Coordinates of C-alpha atoms in Angstrom, one line a residue:
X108 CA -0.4 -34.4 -57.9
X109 CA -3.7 -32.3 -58.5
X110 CA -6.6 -31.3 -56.1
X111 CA -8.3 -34.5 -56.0
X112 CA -5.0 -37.1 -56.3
X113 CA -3.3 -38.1 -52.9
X114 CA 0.7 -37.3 -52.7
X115 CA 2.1 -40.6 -53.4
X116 CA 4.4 -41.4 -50.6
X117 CA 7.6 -43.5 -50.2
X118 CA 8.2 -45.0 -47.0
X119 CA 11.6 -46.8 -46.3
X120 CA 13.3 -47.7 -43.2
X121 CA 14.7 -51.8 -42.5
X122 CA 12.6 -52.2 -39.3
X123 CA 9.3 -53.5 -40.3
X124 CA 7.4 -52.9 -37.6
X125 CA 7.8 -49.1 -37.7
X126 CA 7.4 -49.3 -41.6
X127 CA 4.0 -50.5 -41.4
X128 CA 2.9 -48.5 -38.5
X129 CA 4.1 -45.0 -40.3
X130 CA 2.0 -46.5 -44.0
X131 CA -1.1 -47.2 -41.4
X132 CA -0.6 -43.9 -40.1
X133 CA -0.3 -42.0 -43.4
X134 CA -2.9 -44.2 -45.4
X135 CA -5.4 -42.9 -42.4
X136 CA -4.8 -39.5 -43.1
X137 CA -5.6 -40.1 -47.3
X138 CA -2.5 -40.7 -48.8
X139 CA -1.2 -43.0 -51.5
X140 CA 1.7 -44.8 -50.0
X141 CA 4.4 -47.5 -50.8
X142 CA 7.0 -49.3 -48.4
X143 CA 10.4 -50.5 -49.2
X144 CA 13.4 -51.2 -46.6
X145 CA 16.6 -49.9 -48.1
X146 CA 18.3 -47.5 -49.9
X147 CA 19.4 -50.7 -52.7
X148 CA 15.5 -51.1 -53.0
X149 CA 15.1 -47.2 -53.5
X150 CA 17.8 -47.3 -56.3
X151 CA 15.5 -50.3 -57.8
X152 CA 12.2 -48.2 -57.5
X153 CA 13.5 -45.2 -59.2
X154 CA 15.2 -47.2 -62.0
X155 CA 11.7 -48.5 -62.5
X156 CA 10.4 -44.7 -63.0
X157 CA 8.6 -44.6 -60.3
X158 CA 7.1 -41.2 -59.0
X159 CA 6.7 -39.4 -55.1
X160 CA 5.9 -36.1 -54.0
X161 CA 7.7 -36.9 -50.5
X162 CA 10.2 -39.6 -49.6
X163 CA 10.4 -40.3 -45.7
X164 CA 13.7 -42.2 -44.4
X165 CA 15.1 -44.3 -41.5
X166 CA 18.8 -42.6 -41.2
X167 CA 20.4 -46.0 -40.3
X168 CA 19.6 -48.8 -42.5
X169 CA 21.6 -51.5 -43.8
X170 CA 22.1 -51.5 -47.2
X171 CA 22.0 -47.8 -48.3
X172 CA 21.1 -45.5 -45.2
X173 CA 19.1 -42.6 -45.3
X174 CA 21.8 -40.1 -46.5
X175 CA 22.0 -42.3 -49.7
X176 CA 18.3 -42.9 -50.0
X177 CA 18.4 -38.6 -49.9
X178 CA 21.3 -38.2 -52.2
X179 CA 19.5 -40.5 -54.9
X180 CA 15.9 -38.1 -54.2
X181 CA 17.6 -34.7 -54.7
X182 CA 19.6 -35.9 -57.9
X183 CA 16.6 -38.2 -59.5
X184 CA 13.5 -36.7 -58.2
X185 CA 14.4 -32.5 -57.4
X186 CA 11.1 -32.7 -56.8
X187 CA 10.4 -34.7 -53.8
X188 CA 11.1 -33.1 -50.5
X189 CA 12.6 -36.2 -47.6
X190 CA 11.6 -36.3 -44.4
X191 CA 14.6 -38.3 -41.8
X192 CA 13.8 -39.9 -39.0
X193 CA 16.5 -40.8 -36.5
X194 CA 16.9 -42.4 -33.4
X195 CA 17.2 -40.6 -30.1
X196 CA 21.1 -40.0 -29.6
X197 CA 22.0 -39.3 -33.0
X198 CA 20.8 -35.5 -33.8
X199 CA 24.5 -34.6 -35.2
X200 CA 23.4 -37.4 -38.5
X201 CA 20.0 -35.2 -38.6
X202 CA 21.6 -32.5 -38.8
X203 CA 24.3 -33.5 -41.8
X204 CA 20.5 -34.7 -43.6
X205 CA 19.7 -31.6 -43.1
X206 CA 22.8 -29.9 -44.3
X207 CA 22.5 -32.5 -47.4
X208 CA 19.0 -30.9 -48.1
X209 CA 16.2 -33.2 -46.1
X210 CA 13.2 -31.0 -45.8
X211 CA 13.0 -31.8 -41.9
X212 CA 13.8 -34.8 -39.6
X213 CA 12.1 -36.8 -36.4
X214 CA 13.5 -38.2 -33.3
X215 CA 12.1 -41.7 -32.1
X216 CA 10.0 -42.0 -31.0
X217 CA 8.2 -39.4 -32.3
X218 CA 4.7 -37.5 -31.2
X219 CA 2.4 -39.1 -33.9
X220 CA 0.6 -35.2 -34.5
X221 CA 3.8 -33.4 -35.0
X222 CA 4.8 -36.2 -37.4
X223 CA 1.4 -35.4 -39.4
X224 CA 2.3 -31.8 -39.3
X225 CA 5.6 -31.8 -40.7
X226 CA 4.8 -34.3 -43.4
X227 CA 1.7 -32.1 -44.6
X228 CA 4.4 -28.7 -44.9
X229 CA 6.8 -31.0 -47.1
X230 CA 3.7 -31.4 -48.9
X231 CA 2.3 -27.7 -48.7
X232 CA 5.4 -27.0 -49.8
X233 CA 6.0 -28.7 -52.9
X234 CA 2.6 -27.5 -54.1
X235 CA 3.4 -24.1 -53.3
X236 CA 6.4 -24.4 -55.3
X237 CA 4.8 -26.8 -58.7
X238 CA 1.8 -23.4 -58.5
X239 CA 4.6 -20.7 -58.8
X240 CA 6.5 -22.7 -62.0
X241 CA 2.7 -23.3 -63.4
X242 CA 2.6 -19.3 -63.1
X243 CA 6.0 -18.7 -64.1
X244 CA 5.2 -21.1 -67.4
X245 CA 2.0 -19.2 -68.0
X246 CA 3.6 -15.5 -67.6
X247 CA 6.3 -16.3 -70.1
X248 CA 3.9 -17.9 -72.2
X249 CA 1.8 -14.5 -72.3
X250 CA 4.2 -12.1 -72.4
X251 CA 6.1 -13.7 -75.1
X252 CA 7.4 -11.3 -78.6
X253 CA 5.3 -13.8 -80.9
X254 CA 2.6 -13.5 -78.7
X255 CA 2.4 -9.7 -79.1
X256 CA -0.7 -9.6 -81.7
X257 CA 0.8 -7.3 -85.0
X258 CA 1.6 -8.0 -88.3
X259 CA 1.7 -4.8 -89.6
X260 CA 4.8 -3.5 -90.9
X261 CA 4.9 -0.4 -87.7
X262 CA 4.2 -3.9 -84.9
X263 CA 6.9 -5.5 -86.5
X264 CA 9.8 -3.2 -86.3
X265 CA 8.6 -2.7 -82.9
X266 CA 9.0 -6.4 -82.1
X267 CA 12.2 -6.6 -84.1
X268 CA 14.1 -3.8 -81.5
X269 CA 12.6 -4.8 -79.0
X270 CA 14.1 -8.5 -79.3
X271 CA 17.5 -6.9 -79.7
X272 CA 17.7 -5.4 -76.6
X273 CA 15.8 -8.1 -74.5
X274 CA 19.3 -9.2 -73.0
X275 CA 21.0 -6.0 -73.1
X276 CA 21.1 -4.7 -69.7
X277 CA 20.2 -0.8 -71.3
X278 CA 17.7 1.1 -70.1
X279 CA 14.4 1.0 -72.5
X280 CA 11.9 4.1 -73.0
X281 CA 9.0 3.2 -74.5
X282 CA 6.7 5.7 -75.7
X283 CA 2.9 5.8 -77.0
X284 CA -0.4 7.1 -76.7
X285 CA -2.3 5.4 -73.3
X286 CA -3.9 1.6 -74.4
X287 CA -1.0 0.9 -77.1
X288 CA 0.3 -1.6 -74.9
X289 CA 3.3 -0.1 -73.4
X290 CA 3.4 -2.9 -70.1
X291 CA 2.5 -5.6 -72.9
X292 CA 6.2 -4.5 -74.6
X293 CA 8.1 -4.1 -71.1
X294 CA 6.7 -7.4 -70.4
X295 CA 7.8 -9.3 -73.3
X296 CA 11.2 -7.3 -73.4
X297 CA 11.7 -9.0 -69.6
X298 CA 10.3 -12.1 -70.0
X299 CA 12.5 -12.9 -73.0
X300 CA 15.5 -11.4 -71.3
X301 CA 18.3 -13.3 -69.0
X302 CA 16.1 -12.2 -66.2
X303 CA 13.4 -13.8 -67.3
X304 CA 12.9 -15.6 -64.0
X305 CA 13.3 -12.9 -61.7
X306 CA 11.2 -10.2 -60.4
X307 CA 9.1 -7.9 -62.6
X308 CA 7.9 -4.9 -60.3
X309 CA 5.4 -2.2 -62.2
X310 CA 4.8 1.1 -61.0
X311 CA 2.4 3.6 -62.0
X312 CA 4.4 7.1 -61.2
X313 CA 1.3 8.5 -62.1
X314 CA -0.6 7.0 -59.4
X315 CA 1.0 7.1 -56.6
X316 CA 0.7 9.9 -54.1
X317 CA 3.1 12.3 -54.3
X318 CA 4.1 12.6 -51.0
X319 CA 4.6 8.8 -50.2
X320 CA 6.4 8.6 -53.7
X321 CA 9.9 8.0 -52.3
X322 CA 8.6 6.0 -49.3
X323 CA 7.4 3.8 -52.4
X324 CA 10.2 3.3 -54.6
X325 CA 13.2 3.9 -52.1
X326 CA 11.7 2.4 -49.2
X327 CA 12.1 3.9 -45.3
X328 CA 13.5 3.1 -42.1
X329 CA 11.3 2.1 -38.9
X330 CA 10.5 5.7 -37.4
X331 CA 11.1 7.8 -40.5
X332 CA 8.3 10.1 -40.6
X333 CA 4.8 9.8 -38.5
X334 CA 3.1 6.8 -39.3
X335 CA 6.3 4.8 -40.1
X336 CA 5.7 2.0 -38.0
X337 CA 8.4 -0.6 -39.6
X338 CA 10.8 -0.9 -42.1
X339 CA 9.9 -1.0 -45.9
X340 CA 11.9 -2.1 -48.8
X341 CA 10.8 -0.1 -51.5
X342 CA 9.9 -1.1 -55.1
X343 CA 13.7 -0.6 -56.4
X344 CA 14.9 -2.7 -53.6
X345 CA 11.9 -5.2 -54.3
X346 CA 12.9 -5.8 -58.2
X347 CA 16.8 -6.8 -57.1
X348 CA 17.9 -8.8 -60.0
X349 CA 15.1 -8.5 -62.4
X350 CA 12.9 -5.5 -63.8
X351 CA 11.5 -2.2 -62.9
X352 CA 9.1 -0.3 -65.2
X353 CA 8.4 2.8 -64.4
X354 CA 4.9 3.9 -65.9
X355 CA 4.1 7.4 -66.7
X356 CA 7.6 8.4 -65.8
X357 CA 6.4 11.8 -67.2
X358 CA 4.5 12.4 -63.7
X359 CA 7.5 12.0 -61.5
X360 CA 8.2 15.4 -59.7
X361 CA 11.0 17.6 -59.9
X362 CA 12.2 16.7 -56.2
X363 CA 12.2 12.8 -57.6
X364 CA 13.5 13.6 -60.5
X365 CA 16.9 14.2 -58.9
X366 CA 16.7 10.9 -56.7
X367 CA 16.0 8.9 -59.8
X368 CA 18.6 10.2 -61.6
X369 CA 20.7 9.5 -58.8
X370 CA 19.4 5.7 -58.7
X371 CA 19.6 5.3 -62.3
X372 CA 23.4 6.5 -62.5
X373 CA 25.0 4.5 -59.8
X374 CA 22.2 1.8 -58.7
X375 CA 22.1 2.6 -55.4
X376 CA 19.1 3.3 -53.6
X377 CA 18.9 5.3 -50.1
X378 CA 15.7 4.6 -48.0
X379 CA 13.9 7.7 -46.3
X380 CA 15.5 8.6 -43.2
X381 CA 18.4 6.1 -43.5
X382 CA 21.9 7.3 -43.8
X383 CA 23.5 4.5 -45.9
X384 CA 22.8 3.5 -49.1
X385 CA 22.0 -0.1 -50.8
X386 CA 23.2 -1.5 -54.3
X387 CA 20.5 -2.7 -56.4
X388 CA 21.1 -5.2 -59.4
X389 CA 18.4 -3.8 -62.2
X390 CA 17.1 -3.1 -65.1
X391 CA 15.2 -0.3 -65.7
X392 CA 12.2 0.1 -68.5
X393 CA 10.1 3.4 -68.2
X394 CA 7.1 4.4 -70.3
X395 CA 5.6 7.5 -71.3
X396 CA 2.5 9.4 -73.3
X397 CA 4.0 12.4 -73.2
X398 CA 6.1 14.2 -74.9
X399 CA 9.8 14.0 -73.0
X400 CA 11.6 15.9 -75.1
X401 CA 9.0 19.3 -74.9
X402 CA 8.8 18.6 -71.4
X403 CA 12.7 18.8 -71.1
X404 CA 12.4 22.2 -73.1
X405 CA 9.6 23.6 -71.3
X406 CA 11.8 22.8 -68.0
X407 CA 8.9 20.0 -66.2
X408 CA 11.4 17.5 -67.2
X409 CA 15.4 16.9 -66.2
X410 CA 17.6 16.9 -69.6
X411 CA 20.5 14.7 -67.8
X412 CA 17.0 12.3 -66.6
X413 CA 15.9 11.9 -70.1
X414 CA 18.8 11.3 -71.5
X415 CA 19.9 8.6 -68.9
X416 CA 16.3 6.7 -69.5
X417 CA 16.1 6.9 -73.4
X418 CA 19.1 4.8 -73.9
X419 CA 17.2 2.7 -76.3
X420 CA 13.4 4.5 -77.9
X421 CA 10.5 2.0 -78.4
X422 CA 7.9 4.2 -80.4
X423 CA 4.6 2.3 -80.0
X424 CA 2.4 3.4 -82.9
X425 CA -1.7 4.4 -82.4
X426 CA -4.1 1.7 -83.6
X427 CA -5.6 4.3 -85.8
X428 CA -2.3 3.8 -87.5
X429 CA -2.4 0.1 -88.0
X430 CA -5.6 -0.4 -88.9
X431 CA -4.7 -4.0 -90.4
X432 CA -3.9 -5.4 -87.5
X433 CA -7.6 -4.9 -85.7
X434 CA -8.6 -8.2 -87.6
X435 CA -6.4 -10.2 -85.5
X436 CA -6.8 -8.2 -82.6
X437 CA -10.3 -9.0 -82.6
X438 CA -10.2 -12.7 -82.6
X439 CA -7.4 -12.6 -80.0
X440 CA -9.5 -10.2 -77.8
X441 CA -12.3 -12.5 -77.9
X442 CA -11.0 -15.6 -77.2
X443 CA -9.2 -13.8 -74.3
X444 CA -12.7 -12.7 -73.2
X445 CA -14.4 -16.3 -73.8
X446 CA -11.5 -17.7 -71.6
X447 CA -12.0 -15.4 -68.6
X448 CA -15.4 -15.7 -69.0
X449 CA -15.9 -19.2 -69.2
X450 CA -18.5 -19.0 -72.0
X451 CA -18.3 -20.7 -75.5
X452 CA -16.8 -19.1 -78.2
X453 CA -18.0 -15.7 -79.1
X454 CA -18.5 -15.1 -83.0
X455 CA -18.7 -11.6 -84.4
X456 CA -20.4 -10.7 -88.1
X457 CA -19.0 -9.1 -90.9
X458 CA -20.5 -5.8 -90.3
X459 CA -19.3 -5.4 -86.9
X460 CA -16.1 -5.9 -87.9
X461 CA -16.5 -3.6 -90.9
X462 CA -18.3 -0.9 -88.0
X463 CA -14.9 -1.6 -85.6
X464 CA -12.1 -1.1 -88.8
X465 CA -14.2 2.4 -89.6
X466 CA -13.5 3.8 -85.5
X467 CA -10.3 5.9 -84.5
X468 CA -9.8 4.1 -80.9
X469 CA -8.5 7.5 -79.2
X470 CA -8.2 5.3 -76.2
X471 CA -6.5 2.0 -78.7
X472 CA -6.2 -1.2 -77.8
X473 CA -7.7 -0.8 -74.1
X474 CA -10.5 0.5 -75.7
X475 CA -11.0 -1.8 -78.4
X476 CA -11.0 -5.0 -75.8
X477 CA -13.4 -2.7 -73.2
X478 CA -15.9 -2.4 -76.5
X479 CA -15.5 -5.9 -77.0
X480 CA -16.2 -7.0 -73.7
X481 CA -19.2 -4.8 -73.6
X482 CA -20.9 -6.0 -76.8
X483 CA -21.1 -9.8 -75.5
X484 CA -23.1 -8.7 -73.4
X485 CA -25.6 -7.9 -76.0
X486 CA -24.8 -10.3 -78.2
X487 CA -27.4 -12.6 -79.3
X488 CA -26.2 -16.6 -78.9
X489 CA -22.5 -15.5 -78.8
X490 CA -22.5 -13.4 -81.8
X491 CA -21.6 -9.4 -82.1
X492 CA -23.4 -7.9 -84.7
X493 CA -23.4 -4.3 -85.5
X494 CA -26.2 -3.1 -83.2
X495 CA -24.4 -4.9 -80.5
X496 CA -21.5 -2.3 -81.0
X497 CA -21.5 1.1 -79.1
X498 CA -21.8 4.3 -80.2
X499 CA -20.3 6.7 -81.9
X500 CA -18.9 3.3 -83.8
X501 CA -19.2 3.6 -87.0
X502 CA -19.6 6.7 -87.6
X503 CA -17.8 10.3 -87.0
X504 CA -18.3 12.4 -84.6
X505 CA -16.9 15.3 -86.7
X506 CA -19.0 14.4 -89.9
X507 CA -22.6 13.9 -87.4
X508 CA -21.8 16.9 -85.3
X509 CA -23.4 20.8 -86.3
X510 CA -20.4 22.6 -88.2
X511 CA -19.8 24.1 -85.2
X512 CA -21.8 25.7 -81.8
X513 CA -24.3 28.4 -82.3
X514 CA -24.2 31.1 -79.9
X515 CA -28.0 31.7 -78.8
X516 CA -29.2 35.4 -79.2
X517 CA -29.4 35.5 -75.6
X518 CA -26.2 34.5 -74.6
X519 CA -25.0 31.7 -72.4
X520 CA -23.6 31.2 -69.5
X521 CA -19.8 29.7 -70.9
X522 CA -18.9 28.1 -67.8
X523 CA -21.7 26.4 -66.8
X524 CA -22.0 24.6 -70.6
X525 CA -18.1 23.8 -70.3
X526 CA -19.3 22.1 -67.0
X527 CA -21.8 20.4 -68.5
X528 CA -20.0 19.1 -71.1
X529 CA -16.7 18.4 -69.0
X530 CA -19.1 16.1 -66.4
X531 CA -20.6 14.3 -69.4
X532 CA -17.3 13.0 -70.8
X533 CA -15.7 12.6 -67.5
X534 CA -18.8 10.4 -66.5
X535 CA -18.8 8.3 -70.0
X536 CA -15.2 7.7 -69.8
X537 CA -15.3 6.6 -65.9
X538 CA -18.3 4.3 -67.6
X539 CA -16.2 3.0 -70.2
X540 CA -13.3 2.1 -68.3
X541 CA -15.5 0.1 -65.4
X542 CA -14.6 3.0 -62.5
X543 CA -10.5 2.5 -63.3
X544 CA -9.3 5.9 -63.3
X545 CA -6.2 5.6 -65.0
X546 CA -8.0 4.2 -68.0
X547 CA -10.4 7.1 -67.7
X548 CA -7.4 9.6 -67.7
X549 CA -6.5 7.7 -70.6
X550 CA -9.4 7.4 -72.5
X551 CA -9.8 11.6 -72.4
X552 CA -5.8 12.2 -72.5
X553 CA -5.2 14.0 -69.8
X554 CA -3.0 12.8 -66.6
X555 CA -4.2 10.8 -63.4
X556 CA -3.4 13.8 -61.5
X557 CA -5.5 15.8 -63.6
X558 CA -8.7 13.5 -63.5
X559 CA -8.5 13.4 -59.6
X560 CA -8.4 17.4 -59.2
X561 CA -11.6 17.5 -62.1
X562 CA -13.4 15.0 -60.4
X563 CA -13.1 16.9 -57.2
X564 CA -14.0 19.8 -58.5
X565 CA -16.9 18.8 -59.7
X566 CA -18.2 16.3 -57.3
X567 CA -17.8 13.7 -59.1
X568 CA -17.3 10.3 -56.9
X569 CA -15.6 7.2 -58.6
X570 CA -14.2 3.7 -57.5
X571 CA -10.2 4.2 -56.9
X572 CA -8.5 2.1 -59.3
X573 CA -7.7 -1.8 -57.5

């Protein structure tokens, strides 16, 4: 059943009169609907193949009551939600449907609006439920290993470890410079993992305010701190039974660093303000662009932390270094673009693509699909050319720039060019990455954190990131 087909309807109860006056009844409100007055006729009907999105039932029939017409539904047709109705006197059978896994049931006679109501939720329901496997189908099918676009010898010895410890239930680190695709990899490793089909929760440590952090991953009690109005689960407690990846890990305080240890060791998770303490089932994935290892020398960054989270290393290499794979990359990017667009087929010429293989991407992949995306809207009739491309593409900077800045015989004023220059890149990158400040962090490699306090400082207003 789509949008514009009615939910096909099976009506069956032995009493003809109140068979034809519920298909009346349904047929007004725009259904498709068939009639049939036992559970032997039922048995028939489904041999036949034949199809519902809801099933509604007499309970007492002769030949094959309602509990066997309901048996027969949830074991031929797991689909189709049945709706009982019963006389008035016999609510202990209702309940036993009920028990037996009928969606709801009615008592004769029954209020004809109420009826509509409940049949329309069985309905509601069933949609709601084919929608999530449609997204469930579609999420596997992007975040799939093959999928991951590589064929470069450094992409496939990612994809080769990373399929190994899909179903191990170790904890994966997974380093790389910002826009190599580190959620693309934690994404694949769940979605080809035994938890496949539970919960995949991502948090951006880098993003989230520090002093709401463990309100955000651990969750609180109602009346925990002002403004703690009810209780909250927490992102930990939210990802039971699936996976959590933790995003710029590197950014977790010191104070947090002892809690997540804490989780990480035992899996138990203790809300703000609570006293007790809740076992979570999960599996943890954490990403990085920084260096751990210096940070855990220079003393930012727990030793017995880094340790418990690189259990397994995924090293995600630069685009710069895998240059062979931007072909591929391209024509996956565009069609991607086309797709969410809704426009034909975008084209790209030769020398574009020569223009694209000649640029660094400091800011990768995300920057390679952000210049992409850009560029169709110059194109001429779906087509990128060269000119279409932005600049500095093609050329670089090093090699176009002075050898390096003259000092005036007057002087300058240092801080006021540093300024200058600081505002111009800040305000290219914000440009380049459509407002989103973590891409913007990215894109000039330094933290969230640190983009905030600079754009503070210098007045700078931007869109926070949705």
């Amino acid at each position: 059943m789509d949008n514009h087909t009615p939910a096909r309807i099976l009506v069956v109860d032995d009493e003809a009169s109140m068979r034809e006056m519920v298909a009346i009844l349904l047929r007004r409100n725009g259904f498709d609907v068939e009639t049939t007055d036992s559970g032997r006729q039922v048995t028939k009907l489904l041999d036949e193949g034949k199809q519902y999105d809801l099933v509604i039932t007499d309970l007492l029939m002769d030949h094959g009551g309602g509990i066997d017409v309901l048996t027969q539904v949830n074991e031929r047709l797991p689909g189709c939600d049945v709706i009982v109705i019963t006389a008035f006197g016999t609510a202990e059978s209702a309940v036993e449907a009920m028990k037996k896994g009928a969606f709801d049931y009615v008592t004769k006679p029954f209020n004809v609006d109420e009826f509509m109501i409940i049949v329309r939720q069985a309905l509601e329901r069933q949609a709601l439920i084919r929608e999530n496997i449609h997204l469930r189908a579609q999420v596997r099918g992007e975040f799939r290993f093959v999928d991951i676009v590589g064929r470069s010898r450094p992409m496939r010895e990612v994809i080769d470890l990373c399929q190994k410890v899909a179903d191990s239930p170790a904890t994966v680190l997974i380093s790389g410079e910002s826009g190599t695709g580190k959620e693309v990899v934690a994404r694949a490793i769940h979605f080809s993992g035994s938890r496949s089909d539970k919960p995949f929760v991502a948090v951006n440590c880098g993003a989230l305010p520090e002093q709401l952090m463990e309100s955000e991953l651990f969750g609180h009690v109602k009346g925990a701190f002002t403004g703690a109005g009810e209780e909250k689960e927490g992102l930990f407690r939210a990802a039971h039974q699936g996976t959590i990846f933790l995003d710029e890990i590197g950014e977790l305080p010191p104070p947090l660093q002892v809690k997540m240890l804490r989780v990480l060791q035992d899996r138990m998770v203790r809300p703000v303000g609570s006293a007790t303490e809740t076992s979570v089932d999960i599996r943890v994935i954490a990403a990085t662009n920084q260096d751990l290892a210096s940070q855990v020398k220079q003393g930012t960054f727990r030793k017995d932390l880094f340790f418990r989270l690189n259990v397994m290393h995924v090293q995600l290499p630069p685009l710069r270094d895998r240059k062979e794979d931007i072909p591929v990359l391209i024509d996956h990017l565009l069609q991607r673009i086309s797709s969410e667009h809704g426009s034909p087929s975008l084209q790209i010429t030769p020398d574009a693509v020569r223009t694209l293989l000649a640029y660094d991407y400091p800011g990768n992949v995300r920057e390679l699909a952000n210049i992409l995306e850009r560029s169709t809207i110059l194109a001429v009739e779906g087509t990128i050319d060269a000119a279409d491309l932005p600049e500095p593409l093609g050329r670089s900077l090093i090699s176009d720039a002075p050898a390096g800045p003259v000092l005036p015989d007057a002087g300058i004023d240092l801080d006021k060019v540093l300024e200058t220059h600081e505002r111009a890149l800040i305000t290219q990158a914000l440009d380049r990455s459509d407002g989103v400040r973590t891409q913007a962090a990215a894109l000039l490699g330094i933290t969230f954190r640190s983009l905030r306090y600079r754009l503070t400082k210098l007045g700078i207003s931007a869109d926070e990131e949705s």
